[in-house]
PDB file of C-alpha atoms and ligand atoms in Angstrom:
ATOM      1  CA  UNK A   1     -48.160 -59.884  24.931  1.00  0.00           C
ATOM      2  CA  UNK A   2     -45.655 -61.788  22.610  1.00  0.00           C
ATOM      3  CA  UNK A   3     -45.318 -60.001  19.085  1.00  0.00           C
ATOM      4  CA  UNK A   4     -43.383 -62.318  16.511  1.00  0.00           C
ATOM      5  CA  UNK A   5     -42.631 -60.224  13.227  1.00  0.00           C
ATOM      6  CA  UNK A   6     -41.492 -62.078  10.194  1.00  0.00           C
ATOM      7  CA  UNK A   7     -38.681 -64.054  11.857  1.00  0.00           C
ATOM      8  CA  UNK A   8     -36.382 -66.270   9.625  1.00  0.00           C
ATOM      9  CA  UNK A   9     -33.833 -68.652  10.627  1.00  0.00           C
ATOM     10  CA  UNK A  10     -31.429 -69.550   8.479  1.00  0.00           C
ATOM     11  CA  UNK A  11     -28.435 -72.475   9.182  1.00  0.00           C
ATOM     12  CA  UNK A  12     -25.273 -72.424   7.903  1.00  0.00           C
ATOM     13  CA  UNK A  13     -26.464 -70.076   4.988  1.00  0.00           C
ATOM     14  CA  UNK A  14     -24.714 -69.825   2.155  1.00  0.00           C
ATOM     15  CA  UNK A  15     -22.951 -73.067   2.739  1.00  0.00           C
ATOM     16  CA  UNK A  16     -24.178 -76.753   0.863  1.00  0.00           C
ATOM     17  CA  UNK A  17     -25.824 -77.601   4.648  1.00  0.00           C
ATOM     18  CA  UNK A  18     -27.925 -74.445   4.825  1.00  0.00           C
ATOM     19  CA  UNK A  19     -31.280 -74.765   5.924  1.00  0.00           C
ATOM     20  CA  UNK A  20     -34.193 -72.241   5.807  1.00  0.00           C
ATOM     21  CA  UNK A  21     -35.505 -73.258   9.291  1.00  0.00           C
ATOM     22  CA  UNK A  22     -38.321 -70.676   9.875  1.00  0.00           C
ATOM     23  CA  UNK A  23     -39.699 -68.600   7.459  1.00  0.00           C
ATOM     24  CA  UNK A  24     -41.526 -65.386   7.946  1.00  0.00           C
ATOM     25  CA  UNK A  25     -42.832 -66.597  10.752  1.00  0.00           C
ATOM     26  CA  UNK A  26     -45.208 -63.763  12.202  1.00  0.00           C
ATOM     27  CA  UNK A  27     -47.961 -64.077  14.859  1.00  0.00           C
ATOM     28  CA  UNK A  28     -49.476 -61.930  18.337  1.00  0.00           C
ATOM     29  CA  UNK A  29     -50.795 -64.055  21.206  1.00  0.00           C
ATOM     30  CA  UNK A  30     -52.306 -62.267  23.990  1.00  0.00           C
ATOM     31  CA  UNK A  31     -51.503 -62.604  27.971  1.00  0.00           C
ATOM     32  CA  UNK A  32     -53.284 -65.882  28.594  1.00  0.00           C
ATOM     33  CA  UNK A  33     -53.446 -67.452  25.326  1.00  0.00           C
ATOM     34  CA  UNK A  34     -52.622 -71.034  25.457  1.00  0.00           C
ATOM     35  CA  UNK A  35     -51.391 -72.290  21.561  1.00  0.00           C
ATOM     36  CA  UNK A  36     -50.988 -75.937  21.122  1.00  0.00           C
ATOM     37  CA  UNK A  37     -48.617 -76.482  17.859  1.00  0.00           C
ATOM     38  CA  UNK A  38     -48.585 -79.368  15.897  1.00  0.00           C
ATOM     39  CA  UNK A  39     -46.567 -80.446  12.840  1.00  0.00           C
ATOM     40  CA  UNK A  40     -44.353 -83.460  11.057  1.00  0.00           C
ATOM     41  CA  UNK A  41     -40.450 -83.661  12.164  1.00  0.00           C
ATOM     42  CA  UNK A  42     -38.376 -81.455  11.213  1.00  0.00           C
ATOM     43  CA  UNK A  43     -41.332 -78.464  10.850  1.00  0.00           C
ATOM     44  CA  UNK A  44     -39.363 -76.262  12.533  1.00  0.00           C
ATOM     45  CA  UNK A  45     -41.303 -76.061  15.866  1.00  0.00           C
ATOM     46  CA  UNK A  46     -38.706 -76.302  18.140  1.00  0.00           C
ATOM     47  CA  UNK A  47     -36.705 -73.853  16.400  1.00  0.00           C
ATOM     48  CA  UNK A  48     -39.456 -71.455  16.755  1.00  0.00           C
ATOM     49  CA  UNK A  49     -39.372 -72.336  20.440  1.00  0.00           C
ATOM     50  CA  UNK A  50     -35.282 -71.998  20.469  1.00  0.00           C
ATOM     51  CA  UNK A  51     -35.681 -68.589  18.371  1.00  0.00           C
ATOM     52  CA  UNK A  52     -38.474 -67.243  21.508  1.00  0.00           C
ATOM     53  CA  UNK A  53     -35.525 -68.473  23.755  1.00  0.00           C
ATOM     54  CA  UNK A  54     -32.879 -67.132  22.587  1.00  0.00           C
ATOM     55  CA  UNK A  55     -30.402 -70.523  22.329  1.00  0.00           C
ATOM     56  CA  UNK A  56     -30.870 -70.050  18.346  1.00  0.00           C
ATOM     57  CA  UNK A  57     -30.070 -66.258  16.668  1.00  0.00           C
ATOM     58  CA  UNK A  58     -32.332 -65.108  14.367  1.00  0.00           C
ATOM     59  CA  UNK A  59     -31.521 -64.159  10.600  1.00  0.00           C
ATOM     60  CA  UNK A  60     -33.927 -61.607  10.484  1.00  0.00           C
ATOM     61  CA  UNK A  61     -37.302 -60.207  11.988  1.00  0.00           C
ATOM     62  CA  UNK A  62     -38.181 -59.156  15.794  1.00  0.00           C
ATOM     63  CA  UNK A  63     -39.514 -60.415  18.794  1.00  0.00           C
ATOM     64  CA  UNK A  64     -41.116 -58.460  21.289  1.00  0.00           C
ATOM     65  CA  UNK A  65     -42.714 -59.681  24.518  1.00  0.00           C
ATOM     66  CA  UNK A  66     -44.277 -57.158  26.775  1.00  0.00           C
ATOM     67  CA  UNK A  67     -43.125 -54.664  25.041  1.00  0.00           C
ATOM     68  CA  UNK A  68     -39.396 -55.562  25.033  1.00  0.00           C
ATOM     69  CA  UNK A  69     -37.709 -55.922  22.130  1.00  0.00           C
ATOM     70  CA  UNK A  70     -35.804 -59.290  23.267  1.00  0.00           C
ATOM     71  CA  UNK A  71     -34.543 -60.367  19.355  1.00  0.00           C
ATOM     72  CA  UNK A  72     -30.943 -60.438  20.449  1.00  0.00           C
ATOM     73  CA  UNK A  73     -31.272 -60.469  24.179  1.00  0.00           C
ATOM     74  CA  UNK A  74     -29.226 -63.337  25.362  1.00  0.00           C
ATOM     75  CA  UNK A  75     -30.444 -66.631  26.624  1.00  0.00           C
ATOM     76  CA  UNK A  76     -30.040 -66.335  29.717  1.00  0.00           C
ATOM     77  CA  UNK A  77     -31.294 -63.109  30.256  1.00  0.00           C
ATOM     78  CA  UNK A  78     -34.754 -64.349  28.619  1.00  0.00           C
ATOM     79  CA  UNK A  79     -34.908 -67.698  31.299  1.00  0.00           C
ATOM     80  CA  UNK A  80     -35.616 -64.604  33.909  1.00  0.00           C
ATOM     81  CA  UNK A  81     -39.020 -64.432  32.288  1.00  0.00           C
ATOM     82  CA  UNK A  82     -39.127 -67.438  29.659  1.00  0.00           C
ATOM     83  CA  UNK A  83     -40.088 -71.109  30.819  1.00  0.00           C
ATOM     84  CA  UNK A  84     -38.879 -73.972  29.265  1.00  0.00           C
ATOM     85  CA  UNK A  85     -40.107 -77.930  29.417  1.00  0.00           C
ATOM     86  CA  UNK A  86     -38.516 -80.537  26.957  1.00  0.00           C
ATOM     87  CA  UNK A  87     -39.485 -83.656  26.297  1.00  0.00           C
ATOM     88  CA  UNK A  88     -36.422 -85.007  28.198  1.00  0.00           C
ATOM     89  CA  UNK A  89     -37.330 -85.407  32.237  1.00  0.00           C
ATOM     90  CA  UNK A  90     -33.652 -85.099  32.606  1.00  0.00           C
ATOM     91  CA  UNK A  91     -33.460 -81.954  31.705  1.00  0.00           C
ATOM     92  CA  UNK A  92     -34.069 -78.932  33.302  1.00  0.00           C
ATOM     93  CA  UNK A  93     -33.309 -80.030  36.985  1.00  0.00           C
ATOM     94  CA  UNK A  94     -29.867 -80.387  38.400  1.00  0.00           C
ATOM     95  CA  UNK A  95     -29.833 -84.130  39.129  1.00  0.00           C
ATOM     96  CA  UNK A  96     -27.575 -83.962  42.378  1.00  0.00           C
ATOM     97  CA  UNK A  97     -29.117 -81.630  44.234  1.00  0.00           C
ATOM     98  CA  UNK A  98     -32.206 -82.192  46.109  1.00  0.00           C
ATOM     99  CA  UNK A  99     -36.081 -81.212  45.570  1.00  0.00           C
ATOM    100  CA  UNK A 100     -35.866 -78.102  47.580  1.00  0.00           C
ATOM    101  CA  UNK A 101     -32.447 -77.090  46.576  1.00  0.00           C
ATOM    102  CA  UNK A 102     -33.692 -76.995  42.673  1.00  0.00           C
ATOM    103  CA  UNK A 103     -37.117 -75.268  43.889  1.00  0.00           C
ATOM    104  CA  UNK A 104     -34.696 -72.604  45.666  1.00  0.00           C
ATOM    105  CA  UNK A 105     -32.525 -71.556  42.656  1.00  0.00           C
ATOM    106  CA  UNK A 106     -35.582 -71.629  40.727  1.00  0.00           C
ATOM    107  CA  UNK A 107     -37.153 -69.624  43.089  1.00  0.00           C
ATOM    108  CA  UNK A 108     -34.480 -67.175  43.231  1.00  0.00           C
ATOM    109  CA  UNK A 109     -34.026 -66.626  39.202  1.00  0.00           C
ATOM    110  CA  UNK A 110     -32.624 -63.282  38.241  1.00  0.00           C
ATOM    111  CA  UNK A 111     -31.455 -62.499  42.342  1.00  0.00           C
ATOM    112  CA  UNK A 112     -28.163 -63.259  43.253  1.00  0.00           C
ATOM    113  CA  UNK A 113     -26.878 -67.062  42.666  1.00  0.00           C
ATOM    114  CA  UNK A 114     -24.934 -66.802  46.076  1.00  0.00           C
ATOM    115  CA  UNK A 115     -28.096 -66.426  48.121  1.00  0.00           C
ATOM    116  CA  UNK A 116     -29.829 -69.257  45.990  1.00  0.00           C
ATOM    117  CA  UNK A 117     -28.852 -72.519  48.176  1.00  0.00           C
ATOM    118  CA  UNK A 118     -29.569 -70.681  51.223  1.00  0.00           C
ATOM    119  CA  UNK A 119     -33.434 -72.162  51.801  1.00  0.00           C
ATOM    120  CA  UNK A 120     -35.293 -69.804  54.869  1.00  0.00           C
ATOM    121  CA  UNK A 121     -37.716 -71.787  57.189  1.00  0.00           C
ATOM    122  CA  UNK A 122     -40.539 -69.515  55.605  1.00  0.00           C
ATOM    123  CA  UNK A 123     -39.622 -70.741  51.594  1.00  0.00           C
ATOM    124  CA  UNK A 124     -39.429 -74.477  52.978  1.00  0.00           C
ATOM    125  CA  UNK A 125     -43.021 -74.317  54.173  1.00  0.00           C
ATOM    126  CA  UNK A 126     -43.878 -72.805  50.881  1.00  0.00           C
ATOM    127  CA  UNK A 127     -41.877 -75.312  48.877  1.00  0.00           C
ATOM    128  CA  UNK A 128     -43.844 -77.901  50.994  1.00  0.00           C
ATOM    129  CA  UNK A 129     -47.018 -75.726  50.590  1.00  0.00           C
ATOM    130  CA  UNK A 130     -46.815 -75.929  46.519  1.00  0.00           C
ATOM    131  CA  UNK A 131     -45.591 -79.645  46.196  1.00  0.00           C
ATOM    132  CA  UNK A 132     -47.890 -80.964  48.408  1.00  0.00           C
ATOM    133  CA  UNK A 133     -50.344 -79.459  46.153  1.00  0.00           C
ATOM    134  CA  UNK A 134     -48.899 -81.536  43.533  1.00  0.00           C
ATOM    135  CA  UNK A 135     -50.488 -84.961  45.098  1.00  0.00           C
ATOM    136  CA  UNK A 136     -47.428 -86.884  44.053  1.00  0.00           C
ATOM    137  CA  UNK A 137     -46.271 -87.225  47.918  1.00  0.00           C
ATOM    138  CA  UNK A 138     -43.042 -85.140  46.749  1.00  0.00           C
ATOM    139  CA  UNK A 139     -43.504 -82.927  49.874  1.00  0.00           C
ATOM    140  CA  UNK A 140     -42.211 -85.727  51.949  1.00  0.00           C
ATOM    141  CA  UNK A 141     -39.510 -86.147  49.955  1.00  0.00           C
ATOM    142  CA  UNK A 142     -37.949 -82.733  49.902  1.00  0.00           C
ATOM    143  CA  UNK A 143     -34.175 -83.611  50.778  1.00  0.00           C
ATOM    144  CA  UNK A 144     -33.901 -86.347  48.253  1.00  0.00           C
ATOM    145  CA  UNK A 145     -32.116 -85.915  45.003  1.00  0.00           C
ATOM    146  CA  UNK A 146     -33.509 -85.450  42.507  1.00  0.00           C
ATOM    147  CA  UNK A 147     -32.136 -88.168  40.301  1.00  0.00           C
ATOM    148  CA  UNK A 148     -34.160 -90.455  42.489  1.00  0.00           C
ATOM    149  CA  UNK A 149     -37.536 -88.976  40.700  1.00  0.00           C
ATOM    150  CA  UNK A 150     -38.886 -90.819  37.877  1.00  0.00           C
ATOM    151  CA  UNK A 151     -39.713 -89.323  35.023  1.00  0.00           C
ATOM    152  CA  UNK A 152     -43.074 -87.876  35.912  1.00  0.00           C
ATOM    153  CA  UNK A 153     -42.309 -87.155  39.358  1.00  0.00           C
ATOM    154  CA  UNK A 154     -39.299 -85.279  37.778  1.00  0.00           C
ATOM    155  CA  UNK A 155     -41.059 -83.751  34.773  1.00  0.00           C
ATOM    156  CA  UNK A 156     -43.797 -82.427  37.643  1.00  0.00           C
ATOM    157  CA  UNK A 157     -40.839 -80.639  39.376  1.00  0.00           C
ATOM    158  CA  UNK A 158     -39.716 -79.033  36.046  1.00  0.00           C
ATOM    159  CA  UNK A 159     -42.692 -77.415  35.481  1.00  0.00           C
ATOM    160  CA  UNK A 160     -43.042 -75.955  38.960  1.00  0.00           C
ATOM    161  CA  UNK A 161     -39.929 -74.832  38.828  1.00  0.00           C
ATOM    162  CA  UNK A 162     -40.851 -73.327  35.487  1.00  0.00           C
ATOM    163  CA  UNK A 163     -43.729 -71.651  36.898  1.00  0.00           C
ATOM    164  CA  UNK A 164     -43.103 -70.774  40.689  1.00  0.00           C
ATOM    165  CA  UNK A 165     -41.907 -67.475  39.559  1.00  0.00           C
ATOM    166  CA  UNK A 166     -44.594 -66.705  37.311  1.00  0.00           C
ATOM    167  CA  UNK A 167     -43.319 -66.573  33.582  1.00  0.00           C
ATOM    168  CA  UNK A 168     -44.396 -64.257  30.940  1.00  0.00           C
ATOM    169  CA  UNK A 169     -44.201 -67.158  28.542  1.00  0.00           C
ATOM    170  CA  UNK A 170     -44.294 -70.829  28.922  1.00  0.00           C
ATOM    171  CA  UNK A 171     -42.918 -72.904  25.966  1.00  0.00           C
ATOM    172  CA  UNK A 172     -43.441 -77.017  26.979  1.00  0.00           C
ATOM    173  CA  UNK A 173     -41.418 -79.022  23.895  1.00  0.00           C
ATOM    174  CA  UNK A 174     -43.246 -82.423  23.861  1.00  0.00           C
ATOM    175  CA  UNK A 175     -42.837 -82.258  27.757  1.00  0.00           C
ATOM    176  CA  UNK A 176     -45.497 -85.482  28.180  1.00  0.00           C
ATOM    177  CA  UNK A 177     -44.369 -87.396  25.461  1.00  0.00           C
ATOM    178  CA  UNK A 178     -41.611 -89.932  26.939  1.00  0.00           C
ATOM    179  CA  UNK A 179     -44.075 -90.398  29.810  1.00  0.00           C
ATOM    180  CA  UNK A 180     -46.398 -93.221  30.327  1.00  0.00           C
ATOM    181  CA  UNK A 181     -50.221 -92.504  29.382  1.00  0.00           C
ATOM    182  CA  UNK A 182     -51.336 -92.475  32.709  1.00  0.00           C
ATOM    183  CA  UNK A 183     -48.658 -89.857  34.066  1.00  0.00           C
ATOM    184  CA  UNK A 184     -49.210 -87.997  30.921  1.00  0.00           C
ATOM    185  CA  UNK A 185     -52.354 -87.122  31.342  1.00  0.00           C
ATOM    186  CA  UNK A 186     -51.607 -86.614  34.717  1.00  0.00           C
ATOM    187  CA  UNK A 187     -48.496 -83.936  34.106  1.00  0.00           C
ATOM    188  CA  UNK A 188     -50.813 -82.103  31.187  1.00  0.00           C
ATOM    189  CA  UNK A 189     -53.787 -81.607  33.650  1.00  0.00           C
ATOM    190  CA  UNK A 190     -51.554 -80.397  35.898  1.00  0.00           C
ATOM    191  CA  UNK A 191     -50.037 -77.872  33.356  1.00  0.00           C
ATOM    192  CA  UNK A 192     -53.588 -76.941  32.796  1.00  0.00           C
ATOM    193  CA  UNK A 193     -54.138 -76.169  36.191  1.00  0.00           C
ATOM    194  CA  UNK A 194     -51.009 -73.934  36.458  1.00  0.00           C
ATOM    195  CA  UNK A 195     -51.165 -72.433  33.321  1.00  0.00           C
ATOM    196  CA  UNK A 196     -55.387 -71.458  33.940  1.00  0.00           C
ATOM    197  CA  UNK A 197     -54.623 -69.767  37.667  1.00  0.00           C
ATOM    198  CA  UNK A 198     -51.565 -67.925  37.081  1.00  0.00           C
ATOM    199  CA  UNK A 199     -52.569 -66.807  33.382  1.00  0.00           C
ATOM    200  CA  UNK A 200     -49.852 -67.660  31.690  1.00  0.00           C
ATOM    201  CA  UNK A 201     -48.938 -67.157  27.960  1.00  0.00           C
ATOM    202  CA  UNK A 202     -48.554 -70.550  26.598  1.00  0.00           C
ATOM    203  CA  UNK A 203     -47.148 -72.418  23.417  1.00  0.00           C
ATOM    204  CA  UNK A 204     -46.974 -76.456  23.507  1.00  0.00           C
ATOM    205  CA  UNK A 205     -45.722 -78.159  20.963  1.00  0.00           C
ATOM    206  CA  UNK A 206     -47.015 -81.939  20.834  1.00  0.00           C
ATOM    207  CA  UNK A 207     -47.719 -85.024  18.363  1.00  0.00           C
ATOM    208  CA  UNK A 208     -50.653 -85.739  20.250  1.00  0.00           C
ATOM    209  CA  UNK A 209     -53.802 -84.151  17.407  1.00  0.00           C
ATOM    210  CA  UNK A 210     -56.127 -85.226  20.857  1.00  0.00           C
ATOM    211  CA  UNK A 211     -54.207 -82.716  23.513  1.00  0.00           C
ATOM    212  CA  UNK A 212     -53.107 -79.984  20.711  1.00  0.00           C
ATOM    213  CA  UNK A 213     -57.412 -79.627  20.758  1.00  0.00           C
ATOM    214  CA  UNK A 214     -58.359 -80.339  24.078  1.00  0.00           C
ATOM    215  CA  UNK A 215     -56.040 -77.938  25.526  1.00  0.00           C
ATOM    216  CA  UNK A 216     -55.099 -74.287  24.767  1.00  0.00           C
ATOM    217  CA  UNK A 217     -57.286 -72.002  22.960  1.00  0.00           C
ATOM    218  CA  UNK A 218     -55.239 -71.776  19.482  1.00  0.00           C
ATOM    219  CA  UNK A 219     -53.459 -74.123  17.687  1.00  0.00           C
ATOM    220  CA  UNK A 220     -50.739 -73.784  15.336  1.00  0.00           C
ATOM    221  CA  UNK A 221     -50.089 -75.969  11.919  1.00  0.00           C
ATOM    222  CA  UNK A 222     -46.601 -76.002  11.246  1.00  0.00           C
ATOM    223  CA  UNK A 223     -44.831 -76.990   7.671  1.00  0.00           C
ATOM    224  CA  UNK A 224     -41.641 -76.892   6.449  1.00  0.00           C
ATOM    225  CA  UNK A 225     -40.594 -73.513   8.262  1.00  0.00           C
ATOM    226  CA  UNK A 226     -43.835 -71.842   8.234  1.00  0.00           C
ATOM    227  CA  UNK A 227     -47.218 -71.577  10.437  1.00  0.00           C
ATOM    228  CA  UNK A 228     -49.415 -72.829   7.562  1.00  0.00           C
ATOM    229  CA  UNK A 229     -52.856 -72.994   9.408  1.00  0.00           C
ATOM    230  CA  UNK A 230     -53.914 -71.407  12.533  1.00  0.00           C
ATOM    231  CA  UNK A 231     -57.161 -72.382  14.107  1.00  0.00           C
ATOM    232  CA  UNK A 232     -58.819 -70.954  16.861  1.00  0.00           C
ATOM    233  CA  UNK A 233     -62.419 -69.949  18.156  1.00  0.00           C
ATOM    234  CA  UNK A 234     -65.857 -71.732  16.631  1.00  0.00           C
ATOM    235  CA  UNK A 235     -63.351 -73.841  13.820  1.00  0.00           C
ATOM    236  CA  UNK A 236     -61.270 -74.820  16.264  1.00  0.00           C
ATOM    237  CA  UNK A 237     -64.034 -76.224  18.631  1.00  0.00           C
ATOM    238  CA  UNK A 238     -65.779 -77.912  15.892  1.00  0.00           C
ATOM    239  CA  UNK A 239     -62.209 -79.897  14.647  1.00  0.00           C
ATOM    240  CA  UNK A 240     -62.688 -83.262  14.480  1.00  0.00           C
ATOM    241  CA  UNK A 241     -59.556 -85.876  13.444  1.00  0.00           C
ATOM    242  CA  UNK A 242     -61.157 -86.039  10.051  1.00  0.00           C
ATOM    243  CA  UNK A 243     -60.266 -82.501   9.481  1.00  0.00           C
ATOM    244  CA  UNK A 244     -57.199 -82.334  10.830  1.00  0.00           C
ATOM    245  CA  UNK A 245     -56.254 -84.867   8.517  1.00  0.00           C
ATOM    246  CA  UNK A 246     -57.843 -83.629   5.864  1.00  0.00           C
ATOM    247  CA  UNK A 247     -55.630 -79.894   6.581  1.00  0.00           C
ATOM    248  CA  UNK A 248     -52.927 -82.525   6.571  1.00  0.00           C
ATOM    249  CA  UNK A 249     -53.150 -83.665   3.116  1.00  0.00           C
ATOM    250  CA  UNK A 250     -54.043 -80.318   2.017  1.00  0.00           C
ATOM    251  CA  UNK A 251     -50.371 -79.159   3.186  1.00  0.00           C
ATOM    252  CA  UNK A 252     -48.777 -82.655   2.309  1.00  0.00           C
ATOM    253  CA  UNK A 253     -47.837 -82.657   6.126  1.00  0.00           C
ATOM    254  CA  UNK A 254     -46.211 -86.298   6.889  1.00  0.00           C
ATOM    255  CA  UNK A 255     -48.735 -88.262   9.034  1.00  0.00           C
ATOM    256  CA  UNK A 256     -46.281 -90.803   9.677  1.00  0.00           C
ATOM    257  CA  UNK A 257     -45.154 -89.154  13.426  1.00  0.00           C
ATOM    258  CA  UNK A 258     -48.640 -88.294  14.407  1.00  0.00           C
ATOM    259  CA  UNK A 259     -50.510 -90.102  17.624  1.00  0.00           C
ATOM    260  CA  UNK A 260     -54.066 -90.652  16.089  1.00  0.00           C
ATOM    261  CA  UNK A 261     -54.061 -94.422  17.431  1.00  0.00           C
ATOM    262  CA  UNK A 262     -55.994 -93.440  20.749  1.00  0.00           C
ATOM    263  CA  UNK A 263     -59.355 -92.037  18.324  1.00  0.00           C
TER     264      UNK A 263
HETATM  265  N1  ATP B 301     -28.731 -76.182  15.002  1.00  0.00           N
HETATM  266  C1  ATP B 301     -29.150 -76.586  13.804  1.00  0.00           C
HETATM  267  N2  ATP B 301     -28.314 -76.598  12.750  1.00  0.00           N
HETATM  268  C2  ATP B 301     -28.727 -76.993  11.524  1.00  0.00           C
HETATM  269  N3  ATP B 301     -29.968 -77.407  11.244  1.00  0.00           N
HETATM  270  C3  ATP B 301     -30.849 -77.424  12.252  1.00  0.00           C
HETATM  271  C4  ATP B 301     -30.496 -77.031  13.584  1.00  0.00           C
HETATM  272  N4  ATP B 301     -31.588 -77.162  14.378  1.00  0.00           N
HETATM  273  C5  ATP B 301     -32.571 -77.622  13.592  1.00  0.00           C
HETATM  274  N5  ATP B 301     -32.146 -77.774  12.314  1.00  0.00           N
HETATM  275  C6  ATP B 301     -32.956 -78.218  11.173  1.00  0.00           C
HETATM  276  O1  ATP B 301     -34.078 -77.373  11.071  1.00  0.00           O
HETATM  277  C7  ATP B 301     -35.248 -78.120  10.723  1.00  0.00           C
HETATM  278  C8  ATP B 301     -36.318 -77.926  11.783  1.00  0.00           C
HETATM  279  O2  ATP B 301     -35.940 -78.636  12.949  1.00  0.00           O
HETATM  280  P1  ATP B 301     -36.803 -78.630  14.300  1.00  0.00           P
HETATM  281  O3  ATP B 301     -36.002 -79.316  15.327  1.00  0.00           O
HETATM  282  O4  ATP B 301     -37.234 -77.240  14.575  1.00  0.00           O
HETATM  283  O5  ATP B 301     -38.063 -79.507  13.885  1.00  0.00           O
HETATM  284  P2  ATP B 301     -39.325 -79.936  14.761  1.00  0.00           P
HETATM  285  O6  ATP B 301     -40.541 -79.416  14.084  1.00  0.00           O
HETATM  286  O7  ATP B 301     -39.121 -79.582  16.170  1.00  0.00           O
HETATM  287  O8  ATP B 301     -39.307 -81.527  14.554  1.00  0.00           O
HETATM  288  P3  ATP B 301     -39.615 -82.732  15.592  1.00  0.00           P
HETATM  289  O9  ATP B 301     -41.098 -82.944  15.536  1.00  0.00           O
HETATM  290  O10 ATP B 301     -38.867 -83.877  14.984  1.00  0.00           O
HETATM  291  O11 ATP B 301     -39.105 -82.361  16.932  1.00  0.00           O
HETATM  292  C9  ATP B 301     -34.803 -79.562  10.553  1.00  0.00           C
HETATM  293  O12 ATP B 301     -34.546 -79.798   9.194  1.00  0.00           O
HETATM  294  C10 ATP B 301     -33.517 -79.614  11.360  1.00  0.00           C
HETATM  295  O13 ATP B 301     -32.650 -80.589  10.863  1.00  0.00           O
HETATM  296 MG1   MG B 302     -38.840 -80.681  17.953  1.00  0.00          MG
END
């Protein structure tokens, strides 16, 4: 369970350049709960998402997950149990070394780095195991770097990496959106698939109003620092891109960034 009280994040307060970047934000999901957020530039979502993680300090409020107080817990200490996808495929995987080399320090998060490198016969089968269940032929490609990938191949490997130790939270930044339709849909089914049979805890943050309904179970409305609408349930089901729109103008949320092409 992930327990956000009233968190505010403030830059370079007090100073001409400071900027209220989250404001009182406060929400519960439950284990499982998949929340799609959605929201004009410069809403504030991946702050929210950088606050969760830890690479932005809070100005005030708390953040508990599984009944941790993790509010000032440092970064790194929160990757042991905090997964994190960007939009960039480039980030996330150490370019140089190969598939199984990245699987194998992901696999070993929180035990001893020295160990990490050291790949047993028994994890390579699983490594093969998991990525041939992928379907993007990566299993046969286990010793290559991974600066070969492309971008979805790559962006596949993030999130298994993500994910092959279970996380208690999963926070994907726009992780489909430099990808070509076809592998986008592609890398978000897969997500779904991942996501559905390990029952993970998930926020997504996307421009794309058609996946921020068709996937999750919540979704967010971000504006201007705050969580201004959260749907979920019957109203959620019944949203069509009229609505959404219509919240939009309600909450004089910019339009401009927002996929609604594909309706
Ligand atoms: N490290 C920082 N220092 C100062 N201001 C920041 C910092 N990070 C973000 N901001 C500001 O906080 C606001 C929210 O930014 P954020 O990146 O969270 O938006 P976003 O909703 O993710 O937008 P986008 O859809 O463009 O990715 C913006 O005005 C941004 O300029
Ligand atoms: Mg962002």
């Amino acid at each position: 369970m992930l327990e956000v009280n009233k968190v505010n994040v403030i830059f370079n307060p007090g100073t001409i350049h400071e900027k209220h970047a989250l404001k009182d934000i406060d929400f519960v999901l439950n284990d499982g709960d998949f929340v799609t957020i959605i929201g004009s530039n410069g809403a504030g979502k991946s702050t929210l998402f950088n606050a969760l993680s830890g690479s932005v300090e809070v100005s005030s409020g708390m953040i508990k997950n599984d009944g941790q107080i993790i509010t000032y817990l440092k970064d790194y200490k929160r990757a042991r149990f905090i997964g994190r996808l960007f939009q960039d495929p480039f980030q996330g995987t150490a370019p140089n070394l190969s598939i199984i080399q990245n699987l194998g320090l992901a696999y070993s998060r929180g035990k001893k780095q020295s160990l990490a490198l050291a790949i047993s016969r028994k994890d390579r089968q699983y490594f093969y195991d998991i990525l041939k269940r992928l379907g993007l032929g990566l299993e046969q490609r286990m010793d290559t770097p991974v600066r070969l990938l492309s971008g979805g191949q790559r962006q596949a490997l993030t999130l298994l990496m993500a994910t092959i130790v279970t996380p208690s939270l999963l926070l994907l930044d726009e992780h489909t959106a430099a990808l070509d339709p076809k592998t986008s849909i592609q890398i978000m089914e897969l997500t779904e698939k991942i996501v559905k049979e390990n029952n993970i805890t998930t926020m997504m943050i996307t421009h794309d109003i058609e996946d921020a309904f068709k996937y999750g179970n919540k979704t967010f409305v971000m504006n201007n620092g705050k969580i201004v609408f959260v749907l979920e349930g019957e109203s959620r089901k019944s949203m069509k891109i009229e609505d959404v729109m219509k919240l939009y103008s309600t909450y004089n949320i910019a339009l401009s960034d927002v996929n609604v092409l594909k309706q």
